Coordinates of C-alpha atoms in Angstrom, one line a residue:
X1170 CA 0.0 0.0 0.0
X1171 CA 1.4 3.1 -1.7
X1172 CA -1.2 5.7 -1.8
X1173 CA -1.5 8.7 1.3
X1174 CA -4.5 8.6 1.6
X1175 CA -4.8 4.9 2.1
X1176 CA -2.0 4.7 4.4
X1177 CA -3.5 7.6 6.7
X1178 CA -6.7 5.8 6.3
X1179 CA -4.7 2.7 8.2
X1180 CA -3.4 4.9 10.3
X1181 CA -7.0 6.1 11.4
X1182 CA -8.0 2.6 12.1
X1183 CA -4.6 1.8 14.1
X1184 CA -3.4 -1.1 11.7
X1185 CA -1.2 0.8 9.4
X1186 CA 1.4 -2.4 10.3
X1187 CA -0.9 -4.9 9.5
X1188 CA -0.4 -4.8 5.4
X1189 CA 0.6 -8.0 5.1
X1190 CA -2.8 -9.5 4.5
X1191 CA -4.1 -6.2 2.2
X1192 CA -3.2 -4.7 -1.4
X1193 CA -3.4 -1.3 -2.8
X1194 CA -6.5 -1.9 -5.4
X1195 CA -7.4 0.6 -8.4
X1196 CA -11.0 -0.2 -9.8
X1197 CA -13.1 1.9 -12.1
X1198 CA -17.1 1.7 -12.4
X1199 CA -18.8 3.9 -14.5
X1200 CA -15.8 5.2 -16.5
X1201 CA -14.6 6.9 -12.8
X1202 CA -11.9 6.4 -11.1
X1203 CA -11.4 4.4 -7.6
X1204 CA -9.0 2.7 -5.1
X1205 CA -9.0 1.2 -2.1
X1206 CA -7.0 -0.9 0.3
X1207 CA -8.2 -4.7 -0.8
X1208 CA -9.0 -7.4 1.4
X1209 CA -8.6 -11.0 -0.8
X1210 CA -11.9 -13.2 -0.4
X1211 CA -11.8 -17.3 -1.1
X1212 CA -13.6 -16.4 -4.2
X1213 CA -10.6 -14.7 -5.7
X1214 CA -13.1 -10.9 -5.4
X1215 CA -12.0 -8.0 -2.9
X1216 CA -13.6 -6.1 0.2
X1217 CA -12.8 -3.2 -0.4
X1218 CA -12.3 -0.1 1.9
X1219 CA -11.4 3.4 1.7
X1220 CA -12.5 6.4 4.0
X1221 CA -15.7 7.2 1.6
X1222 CA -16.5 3.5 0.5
X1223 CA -17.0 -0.2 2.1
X1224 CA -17.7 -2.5 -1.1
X1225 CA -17.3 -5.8 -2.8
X1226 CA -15.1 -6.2 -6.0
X1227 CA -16.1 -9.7 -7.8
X1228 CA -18.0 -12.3 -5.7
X1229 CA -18.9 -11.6 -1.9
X1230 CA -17.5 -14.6 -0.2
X1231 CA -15.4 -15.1 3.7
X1232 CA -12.1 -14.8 4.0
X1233 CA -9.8 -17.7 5.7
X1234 CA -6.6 -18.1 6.4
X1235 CA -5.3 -21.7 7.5
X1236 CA -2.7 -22.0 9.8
X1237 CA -2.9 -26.2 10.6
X1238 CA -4.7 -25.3 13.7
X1239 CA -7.6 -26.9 16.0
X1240 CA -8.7 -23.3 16.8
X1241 CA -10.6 -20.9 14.7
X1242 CA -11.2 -17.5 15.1
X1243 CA -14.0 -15.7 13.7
X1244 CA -14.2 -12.0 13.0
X1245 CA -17.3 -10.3 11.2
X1246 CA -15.0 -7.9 8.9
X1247 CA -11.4 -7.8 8.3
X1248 CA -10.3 -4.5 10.2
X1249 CA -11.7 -6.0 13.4
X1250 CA -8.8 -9.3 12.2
X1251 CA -6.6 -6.6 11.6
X1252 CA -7.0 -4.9 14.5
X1253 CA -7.0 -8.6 16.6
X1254 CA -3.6 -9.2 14.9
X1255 CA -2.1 -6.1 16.8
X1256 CA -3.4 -7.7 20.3
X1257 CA -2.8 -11.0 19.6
X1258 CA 0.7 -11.3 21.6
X1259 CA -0.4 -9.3 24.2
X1260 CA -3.6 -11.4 24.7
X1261 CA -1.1 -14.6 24.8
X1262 CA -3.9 -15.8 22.1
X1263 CA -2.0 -18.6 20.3
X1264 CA -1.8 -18.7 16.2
X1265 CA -4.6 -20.1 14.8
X1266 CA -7.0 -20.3 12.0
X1267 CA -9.2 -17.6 10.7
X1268 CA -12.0 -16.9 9.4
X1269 CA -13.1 -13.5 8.0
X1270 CA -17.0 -13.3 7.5
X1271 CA -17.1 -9.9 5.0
X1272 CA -20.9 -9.9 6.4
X1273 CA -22.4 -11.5 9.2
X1274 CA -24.7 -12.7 6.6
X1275 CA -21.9 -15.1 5.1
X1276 CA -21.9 -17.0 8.6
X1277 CA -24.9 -20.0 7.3
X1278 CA -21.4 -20.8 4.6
X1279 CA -18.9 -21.6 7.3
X1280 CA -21.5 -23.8 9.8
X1281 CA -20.2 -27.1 8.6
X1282 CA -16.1 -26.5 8.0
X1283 CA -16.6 -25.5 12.3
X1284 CA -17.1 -29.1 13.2
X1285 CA -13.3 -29.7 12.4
X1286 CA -12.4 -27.2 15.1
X1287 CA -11.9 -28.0 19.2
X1288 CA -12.1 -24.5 20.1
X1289 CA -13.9 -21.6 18.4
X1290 CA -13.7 -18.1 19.5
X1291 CA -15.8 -14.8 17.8
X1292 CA -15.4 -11.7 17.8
X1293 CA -18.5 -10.5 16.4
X1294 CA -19.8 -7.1 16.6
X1295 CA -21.4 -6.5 19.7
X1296 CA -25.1 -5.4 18.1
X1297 CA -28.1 -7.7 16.7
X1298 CA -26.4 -9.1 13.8
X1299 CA -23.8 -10.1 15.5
X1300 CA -26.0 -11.5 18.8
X1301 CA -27.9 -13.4 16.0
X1302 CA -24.9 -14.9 14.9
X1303 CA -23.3 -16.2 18.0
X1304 CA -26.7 -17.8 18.9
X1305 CA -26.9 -19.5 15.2
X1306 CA -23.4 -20.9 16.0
X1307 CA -24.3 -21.6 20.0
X1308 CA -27.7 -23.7 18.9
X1309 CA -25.6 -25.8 16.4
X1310 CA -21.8 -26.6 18.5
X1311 CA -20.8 -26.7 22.0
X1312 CA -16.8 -25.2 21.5
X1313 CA -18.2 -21.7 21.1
X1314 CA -16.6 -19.0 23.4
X1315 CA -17.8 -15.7 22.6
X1316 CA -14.7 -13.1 23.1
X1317 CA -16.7 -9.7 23.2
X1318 CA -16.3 -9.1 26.8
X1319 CA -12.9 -8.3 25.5
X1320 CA -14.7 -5.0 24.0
X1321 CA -18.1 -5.0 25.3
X1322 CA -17.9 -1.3 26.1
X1323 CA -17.8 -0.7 22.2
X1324 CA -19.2 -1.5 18.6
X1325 CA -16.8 -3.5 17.2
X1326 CA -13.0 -4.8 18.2
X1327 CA -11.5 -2.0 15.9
X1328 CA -13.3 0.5 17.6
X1329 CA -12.1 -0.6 20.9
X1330 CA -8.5 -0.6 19.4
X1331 CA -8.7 2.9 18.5
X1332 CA -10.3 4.1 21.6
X1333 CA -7.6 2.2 24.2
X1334 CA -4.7 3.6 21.6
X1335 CA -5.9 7.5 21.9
X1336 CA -6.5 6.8 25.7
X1337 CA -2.6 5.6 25.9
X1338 CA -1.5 8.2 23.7
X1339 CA -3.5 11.3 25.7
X1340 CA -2.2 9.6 29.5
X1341 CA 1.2 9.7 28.1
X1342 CA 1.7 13.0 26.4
X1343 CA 3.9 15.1 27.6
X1344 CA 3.2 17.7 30.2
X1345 CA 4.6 21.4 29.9
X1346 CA 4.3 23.3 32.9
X1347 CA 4.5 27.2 32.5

């Protein structure tokens, strides 16, 4: 990822050094224009994300990434991964599989691939989409630990990152005295 914009946009969201997982995409629809910092979905298509637009290049499909792991980890969008990537070691959460969503409404696609797992956390958003969710997931498997307490003072796990991050950065400013 090249462009100022996009990288300020990171920046923004507190996962400017998470760019392993995201490209620097330049798309056009009706002869204008665009790009965005691109997410890769198993259907070879893009989420898509800039500071004006959230959208879907090619098919809407989840995201995983395999790791050889009994765990799973389940996020609804990739900057709450993203963000969960920067507070992995300090969480002393172990590697493990993950599973992007793009849209809660992706999670009736993943039901089955779950029974291969012993342990499977989510970190959904904490609204009624994502209560639906974990209770879709609950009814059908008994390995389910729901990991918003982690954040349960806020919308999503990204928005918690960015809140504790400006809290740190405001209690540790430096103090001129006149």
């Amino acid at each position: 990822i090249q462009h100022p914009a996009l990288l300020e946009y990171l920046k923004s969201r507190k996962v400017e050094n998470q760019t392993t997982y995201l490209k620097e995409i330049h798309y056009q629809i009706n002869d204008k224009n665009y790009f965005g910092i691109g997410f890769k979905n198993d259907s070879g298509g893009y989420e898509i994300r800039n500071k004006y637009s959230k959208i879907c290049l090619g098919k809407k499909d989840i995201s995983t990434i395999k790791n050889s792991s009994e765990n799973v980890k389940i996020f609804e969008g990739f900057f709450d991964f993203l963000s969960f990537k920067n507070v992995e070691n300090f969480l002393e959460k172990e590697p493990s599989d993950y599973i992007i969503l793009n849209s809660v409404s992706m999670i009736s696609n993943i039901k089955n691939s779950l029974r291969n797992y012993e342990n499977i956390e989510l970190y959904f958003d904490n609204d009624e989409a994502g209560n639906r969710a974990l209770e879709m997931l609950k009814n059908e498997l008994e390995n389910i630990e729901d990991c918003r307490v982690l954040y349960s003072d806020f919308k999503d796990l990204n928005e918690y990152l960015t809140q504790q991050t400006n809290e740190v950065h405001q209690q540790y400013k430096p103090r001129f005295k006149r």
